[in-house]
Coordinates of C-alpha atoms and ligand atoms in Angstrom, one line a residue:
X1 CA -21.3 0.4 5.1
X2 CA -17.5 0.8 6.6
X3 CA -14.5 1.6 4.8
X4 CA -11.1 2.9 4.7
X5 CA -11.3 5.7 2.5
X6 CA -8.7 7.8 0.7
X7 CA -9.4 11.4 -0.3
X8 CA -5.7 12.4 -1.2
X9 CA -2.2 11.8 -1.4
X10 CA -0.5 11.8 1.0
X11 CA 1.0 10.0 4.9
X12 CA -0.9 7.2 6.3
X13 CA -2.9 9.7 8.9
X14 CA -4.6 10.5 4.7
X15 CA -6.8 7.0 5.6
X16 CA -10.1 7.9 7.2
X17 CA -12.6 5.3 8.6
X18 CA -15.8 6.4 7.2
X19 CA -19.7 5.5 6.4
X20 CA -19.8 5.2 2.1
X21 CA -22.7 3.9 0.3
X22 CA -23.1 0.1 -0.6
X23 CA -21.5 -0.8 -3.8
X24 CA -23.9 -3.0 -6.2
X25 CA -23.0 -5.7 -7.9
X26 CA -23.0 -5.6 -12.5
X27 CA -24.3 -8.9 -13.6
X28 CA -20.5 -10.3 -14.1
X29 CA -20.3 -9.4 -10.6
X30 CA -20.3 -11.2 -7.2
X31 CA -20.7 -8.9 -3.6
X32 CA -18.3 -9.9 -1.4
X33 CA -18.4 -9.3 3.1
X34 CA -15.1 -9.0 3.6
X35 CA -13.9 -10.9 6.5
X36 CA -10.3 -10.1 6.1
X37 CA -7.3 -7.8 3.8
X38 CA -3.9 -7.1 4.1
X39 CA -2.2 -3.6 4.1
X40 CA 0.4 -4.4 1.1
X41 CA 3.1 -2.2 -0.5
X42 CA 0.6 -1.5 -3.4
X43 CA -1.3 -0.1 -0.9
X44 CA 0.5 1.7 0.3
X45 CA 2.5 3.3 -3.2
X46 CA -0.6 4.0 -4.2
X47 CA -1.6 6.0 -1.4
X48 CA 1.7 8.3 -1.2
X49 CA 1.2 8.4 -5.4
X50 CA 4.8 6.4 -5.4
X51 CA 6.9 9.5 -3.8
X52 CA 9.4 7.6 -2.7
X53 CA 10.7 6.0 -5.6
X54 CA 11.4 10.1 -7.7
X55 CA 9.5 12.2 -8.8
X56 CA 8.9 10.2 -12.5
X57 CA 7.9 7.3 -11.3
X58 CA 5.4 9.8 -9.1
X59 CA 3.8 11.3 -11.9
X60 CA 3.3 7.8 -14.0
X61 CA 2.0 6.8 -10.5
X62 CA -1.0 10.0 -11.0
X63 CA -1.1 9.5 -14.4
X64 CA -2.4 5.9 -13.3
X65 CA -4.2 6.9 -10.0
X66 CA -5.7 10.3 -10.6
X67 CA -4.0 13.3 -10.6
X68 CA -5.1 15.3 -8.0
X69 CA -6.6 12.4 -5.8
X70 CA -7.0 8.7 -6.1
X71 CA -9.2 7.6 -8.1
X72 CA -10.2 4.8 -6.5
X73 CA -11.5 5.9 -2.8
X74 CA -11.5 2.9 -1.4
X75 CA -7.8 1.2 -1.2
X76 CA -6.8 -3.0 -0.5
X77 CA -6.5 -5.1 -2.7
X78 CA -6.5 -9.0 -1.2
X79 CA -9.5 -10.1 0.3
X80 CA -11.5 -13.2 2.0
X81 CA -15.2 -13.5 2.6
X82 CA -18.6 -14.7 2.1
X83 CA -20.4 -14.3 -1.2
X84 CA -23.7 -12.0 -0.1
X85 CA -25.5 -11.7 -3.6
X86 CA -24.5 -11.8 -7.4
X87 CA -25.5 -10.2 -10.3
X88 CA -27.0 -12.0 -13.1
X89 CA -24.5 -13.4 -15.2
X90 CA -22.4 -15.2 -11.9
X91 CA -23.4 -19.1 -12.0
X92 CA -19.8 -20.2 -10.6
X93 CA -21.2 -18.4 -6.9
X94 CA -23.6 -18.9 -4.7
X95 CA -24.5 -16.3 -1.5
X96 CA -23.0 -18.0 1.3
X97 CA -19.8 -19.0 -0.4
X98 CA -16.7 -18.1 1.3
X99 CA -13.8 -16.1 -1.4
X100 CA -10.7 -15.5 -2.0
X101 CA -8.9 -13.0 -4.7
X102 CA -7.1 -10.2 -5.8
X103 CA -9.1 -7.3 -7.4
X104 CA -5.9 -5.4 -8.8
X105 CA -5.6 -1.6 -9.1
X106 CA -9.4 -1.9 -8.9
X107 CA -8.5 -2.2 -4.7
X108 CA -11.8 -1.9 -2.9
X109 CA -11.0 -4.3 -0.4
X110 CA -10.6 -2.1 2.5
X111 CA -14.3 -1.8 3.6
X112 CA -17.4 -4.1 4.9
X113 CA -18.3 -5.1 1.2
X114 CA -17.1 -5.1 -2.0
X115 CA -18.0 -6.0 -5.7
X116 CA -15.4 -8.2 -7.3
X117 CA -15.4 -9.2 -10.5
X118 CA -15.7 -12.9 -12.2
X119 CA -11.7 -12.6 -13.1
X120 CA -10.9 -11.5 -9.3
X121 CA -12.2 -14.2 -7.1
X122 CA -12.1 -17.6 -6.0
X123 CA -13.6 -20.3 -3.6
X124 CA -11.2 -20.5 -0.5
X125 CA -8.6 -23.3 0.1
X126 CA -10.0 -25.8 1.9
X127 CA -9.3 -25.2 5.9
X128 CA -8.2 -21.6 5.3
X129 CA -9.4 -19.2 7.6
X130 CA -10.3 -15.9 6.2
X131 CA -7.1 -14.3 7.5
X132 CA -5.0 -17.3 6.1
X133 CA -6.6 -17.1 2.7
X134 CA -6.6 -13.1 2.5
X135 CA -2.3 -13.4 3.5
X136 CA -2.2 -15.8 1.0
X137 CA -2.1 -14.3 -2.6
X138 CA -0.9 -11.0 -3.0
X139 CA 3.0 -11.4 -2.4
X140 CA 2.4 -15.6 -4.3
X141 CA 1.2 -13.4 -7.5
X142 CA 3.6 -10.9 -7.8
X143 CA 6.9 -13.7 -6.8
X144 CA 5.0 -16.1 -9.3
X145 CA 4.9 -13.8 -12.0
X146 CA 8.2 -12.8 -11.8
X147 CA 9.6 -16.6 -11.7
X148 CA 7.4 -17.6 -14.2
X149 CA 9.5 -15.8 -16.2
X150 CA 12.9 -18.1 -15.2
X151 CA 12.2 -21.4 -16.9
X152 CA 12.9 -22.6 -13.3
X153 CA 12.8 -26.4 -13.3
X154 CA 14.7 -29.6 -11.7
X155 CA 18.3 -28.4 -11.5
X156 CA 18.6 -25.0 -12.0
X157 CA 19.6 -22.8 -8.8
X158 CA 17.8 -19.4 -7.6
X159 CA 18.8 -16.6 -4.9
X160 CA 16.2 -15.3 -3.6
X161 CA 17.0 -11.9 -2.0
X162 CA 14.6 -10.6 0.3
X163 CA 13.5 -13.5 1.4
X164 CA 11.2 -12.9 5.1
X165 CA 9.1 -10.3 3.2
X166 CA 5.6 -10.7 1.5
X167 CA 6.6 -11.5 -1.8
X168 CA 10.2 -13.1 -0.8
X169 CA 8.0 -16.3 1.5
X170 CA 6.2 -17.2 -1.8
X171 CA 9.1 -16.9 -3.6
X172 CA 10.9 -19.4 -2.5
X173 CA 8.2 -21.8 -1.9
X174 CA 7.2 -21.7 -5.2
X175 CA 10.6 -21.9 -6.8
X176 CA 11.1 -24.9 -4.6
X177 CA 7.6 -26.5 -6.2
X178 CA 9.6 -25.9 -9.2
X179 CA 12.2 -27.7 -8.9
X180 CA 15.4 -25.2 -8.5
X181 CA 17.6 -25.6 -5.7
X182 CA 16.5 -22.2 -3.1
X183 CA 19.6 -20.6 -1.9
X184 CA 17.2 -17.6 0.3
X185 CA 18.8 -14.4 1.7
X186 CA 17.2 -13.0 5.5
X187 CA 17.6 -11.1 8.3
X188 CA 19.6 -12.9 10.9
X189 CA 16.1 -13.5 12.9
X190 CA 14.1 -14.7 9.6
X191 CA 17.5 -17.9 9.0
X192 CA 14.9 -20.4 11.0
X193 CA 11.3 -19.0 9.4
X194 CA 13.1 -19.2 5.6
X195 CA 14.5 -22.7 6.4
X196 CA 11.3 -24.1 7.4
X197 CA 9.8 -22.8 3.6
X198 CA 12.2 -25.0 2.0
X199 CA 15.0 -23.0 1.6
X200 CA 18.0 -25.4 1.0
X201 CA 20.7 -22.8 2.1
X202 CA 20.0 -20.2 3.9
X203 CA 22.7 -17.1 3.8
X204 CA 22.3 -13.9 6.8
X205 CA 23.0 -10.7 5.0
X206 CA 24.3 -9.1 8.3
X207 CA 27.8 -11.8 7.9
X208 CA 27.6 -12.9 4.9
X209 CA 27.4 -11.0 1.4
X210 CA 26.8 -13.2 -1.8
X211 CA 28.1 -11.0 -4.7
X212 CA 31.4 -11.2 -3.4
X213 CA 31.3 -15.4 -1.7
X214 CA 32.1 -16.2 -5.5
X215 CA 29.0 -18.7 -5.4
X216 CA 26.8 -18.2 -8.8
X217 CA 23.2 -18.6 -9.4
X218 CA 20.6 -18.7 -12.9
X219 CA 18.5 -17.1 -11.7
X220 CA 18.4 -14.2 -8.3
X221 CA 15.2 -13.2 -7.6
X222 CA 15.4 -9.5 -6.4
X223 CA 12.1 -10.0 -4.3
X224 CA 12.3 -6.6 -1.6
X225 CA 14.0 -3.9 -4.4
X226 CA 17.2 -4.0 -2.7
X227 CA 19.7 -5.4 -4.6
X228 CA 20.4 -4.2 -8.9
X229 CA 21.0 -5.5 -11.5
X230 CA 24.5 -4.4 -11.8
X231 CA 25.8 -5.5 -8.2
X232 CA 24.4 -9.4 -9.3
X233 CA 26.0 -9.5 -12.4
X234 CA 28.9 -11.7 -11.0
X235 CA 27.0 -13.7 -9.2
X236 CA 24.7 -15.3 -12.3
X237 CA 25.7 -17.8 -14.9
X238 CA 26.0 -17.6 -18.1
X239 CA 22.9 -16.6 -19.6
X240 CA 21.8 -16.1 -15.7
X241 CA 18.6 -13.8 -15.4
X242 CA 18.0 -11.2 -12.6
X243 CA 14.2 -11.2 -11.5
X244 CA 13.8 -7.3 -9.5
X245 CA 10.4 -6.5 -8.1
X246 CA 10.4 -2.7 -9.0
X247 CA 12.2 -0.1 -10.9
X248 CA 12.4 2.1 -13.6
X249 CA 15.7 0.9 -14.3
X250 CA 14.5 -2.4 -14.6
X251 CA 11.8 -1.2 -16.4
X252 CA 14.1 0.1 -19.1
X253 CA 16.7 -2.9 -18.5
X254 CA 14.5 -5.7 -19.1
X255 CA 13.4 -3.8 -22.4
X256 CA 16.8 -4.2 -24.0
X257 CA 17.9 -7.3 -23.1
X258 CA 14.8 -8.4 -24.7
X259 CA 17.1 -7.5 -27.7
X260 CA 20.1 -8.6 -26.5
X261 CA 22.5 -9.5 -23.8
X262 CA 23.8 -13.2 -22.3
X263 CA 22.9 -11.9 -18.4
X264 CA 19.4 -9.9 -18.7
X265 CA 16.9 -8.5 -16.7
X266 CA 13.3 -9.9 -16.8
X267 CA 10.2 -7.7 -15.4
X268 CA 6.6 -7.4 -16.3
X269 CA 5.5 -4.3 -15.4
X270 CA 2.4 -3.8 -14.8
X271 CA 1.8 -7.9 -13.4
X272 CA -0.7 -10.3 -15.5
X273 CA -2.4 -12.3 -13.6
X274 CA -5.5 -14.4 -14.2
X275 CA -8.0 -15.9 -11.5
X276 CA -5.7 -19.7 -13.2
X277 CA -3.2 -18.4 -11.2
X278 CA -5.3 -18.0 -8.2
X279 CA -6.4 -22.0 -8.4
X280 CA -3.1 -22.5 -8.8
X281 CA -2.0 -20.8 -6.1
X282 CA -5.6 -22.6 -3.8
X283 CA -4.4 -25.7 -5.1
X284 CA -0.8 -25.3 -3.6
X285 CA -2.2 -24.1 -0.4
X286 CA -4.7 -26.9 0.1
X287 CA -1.3 -29.7 -0.9
X288 CA 0.8 -28.4 2.0
X289 CA 2.7 -26.8 0.0
X290 CA 2.8 -23.1 0.4
X291 CA 1.8 -21.2 3.2
X292 CA 1.3 -17.3 3.7
X293 CA 3.4 -16.6 6.7
X294 CA 0.8 -13.8 8.8
X295 CA 3.5 -11.0 10.8
X296 CA 0.7 -9.5 12.7
X297 CA -3.3 -9.2 12.5
X298 CA -4.8 -6.0 13.4
X299 CA -8.6 -4.4 12.9
X300 CA -9.7 -2.2 9.7
X301 CA -10.1 0.3 12.7
X302 CA -6.2 0.2 13.3
X303 CA -5.4 0.9 9.6
X304 CA -3.3 3.8 9.9
X305 CA -1.1 2.1 12.8
X306 CA -0.8 -0.8 10.3
X307 CA -0.1 0.9 7.4
X308 CA 2.6 3.1 9.4
X309 CA 4.3 0.0 10.2
X310 CA 4.6 -2.3 6.5
X311 CA 6.2 1.1 6.0
X312 CA 9.5 0.5 7.7
X313 CA 9.9 -2.4 5.7
X314 CA 10.7 -4.8 8.5
X315 CA 7.2 -6.8 8.5
X316 CA 7.1 -10.9 8.2
X317 CA 5.5 -11.6 5.6
X318 CA 1.9 -10.1 5.4
X319 CA 0.0 -7.9 7.7
X320 CA -3.6 -9.4 7.7
X321 CA -6.6 -6.4 8.9
X322 CA -10.0 -7.8 10.2
X323 CA -13.5 -7.0 9.3
X324 CA -16.6 -8.2 9.8
X325 CA -15.3 -10.6 12.1
X326 CA -13.0 -12.8 10.3
X327 CA -12.1 -16.0 11.6
Ligands
LIG1 N1 3.7 -6.4 -2.2 C1 3.3 -5.7 -4.0 O1 1.9 -4.9 -3.8 C2 4.2 -5.3 -4.6 C3 3.8 -5.3 -5.4 C4 4.4 -4.1 -6.9 C5 5.7 -4.4 -6.6 N2 6.3 -4.4 -4.9 C6 7.9 -4.6 -4.7 O2 8.3 -5.3 -4.2 C7 9.6 -5.3 -2.8 C8 8.9 -6.5 -2.2 O3 7.6 -5.9 -1.6 P1 7.2 -6.8 -0.3 O4 5.9 -5.9 0.5 O5 7.7 -8.8 -0.7 O6 7.8 -6.3 1.1 P2 7.9 -6.5 2.3 O7 7.2 -7.8 2.4 O8 7.5 -5.1 3.4 O9 8.8 -6.8 2.8 C9 9.7 -6.0 4.1 C10 11.3 -7.7 4.2 O10 11.9 -7.1 3.7 C11 13.4 -7.8 4.8 N3 14.5 -6.3 4.3 C12 14.2 -5.0 4.1 N4 15.2 -3.7 3.8 C13 16.2 -5.5 3.4 C14 17.3 -5.9 3.0 N5 18.0 -4.5 2.3 N6 17.7 -6.5 2.3 C15 17.0 -8.0 2.1 N7 15.7 -8.0 3.1 C16 15.4 -6.8 3.5 C17 13.2 -7.2 5.8 O11 13.4 -8.6 7.1 P3 14.6 -7.5 7.6 O12 14.7 -6.2 7.1 O13 14.7 -8.5 8.7 O14 15.9 -8.6 6.9 C18 11.3 -7.5 5.9 O15 11.1 -9.1 6.1 C19 9.3 -4.3 -3.4 O16 10.4 -3.9 -3.7 C20 8.1 -3.5 -3.9 O17 7.7 -2.0 -4.1 C21 5.4 -4.9 -4.0

């Protein structure tokens, strides 16, 4: 079968399309014919062993993903496709069912076929295309893990920084769903999009610095890894929560603040998600309360070009790759 393989760490051009052996499902697994997947920051970070995040994080990354080369040759965490075969212990799904989900650090979605465990897959949202389903999970699961730590409810205020990214877009919609008053920060070109997602107030970061305008929030969610707790501290109300999406400093602050502190950083690594979370997103998509945004769609063959674009950090929402003729 066709797959994009990654045999060494490095720039996007280490990725190669190859013919590899078909995977065989274990008893608790489903064999999925992948129709759509995406290129996300987890794929990019693993492929380059988190080189951009500095030597300490890069070493940690290699300890997890393989010291010399990636243990998982086939990257890709998001998938939407059709069940081809099921293991002996699988009862909920049958050949032909349309499924979507997230394989996490098992990866494997940049391929024509992949095996998925029970905990990672779910019937696709009714009415969604493969592309929409493949774009619907990754950023939204990250946003959900972050936001549910903050106990959002009616009357709470949140600022979502980087509201046009793959985590920020669901971040705005999920925060609205939980009842919060949402202020979203993005670039001029994305103001209308972000407003259409339900943000109550939108700030253009090229014209206004939210850290100096005197407004304060119960929660600040840095959905794009460009802020810091120190910069945001004065924009938090008493007892306010800063939610980062990456950074060793944030991890240390979160451990420190779990013992003390008024304003605090809450951060979960690795993000723990479950099949229940995927079901929650599926229901929100079906109810029209959450929609993924797709920046571009390319065929799997163009993975190097797609990855190069994702690494510009300029994409709006998701970059989808199609395989086996998605619809
Ligand atoms: N996606 C994942 O799998 C994953 C997993 C774990 C952690 N993370 C972390 O989560 C964060 C977000 O990842 P992502 O994949 O969601 O990002 P992304 O989709 O690549 O973010 C791109 C968006 O961020 C905006 N942006 C870029 N620079 C900005 C700035 N200085 N201020 C405000 N907005 C800016 C861009 O819009 P404009 O430039 O037009 O404003 C663009 O819309 C990162 O810190 C990443 O390391 C990602």
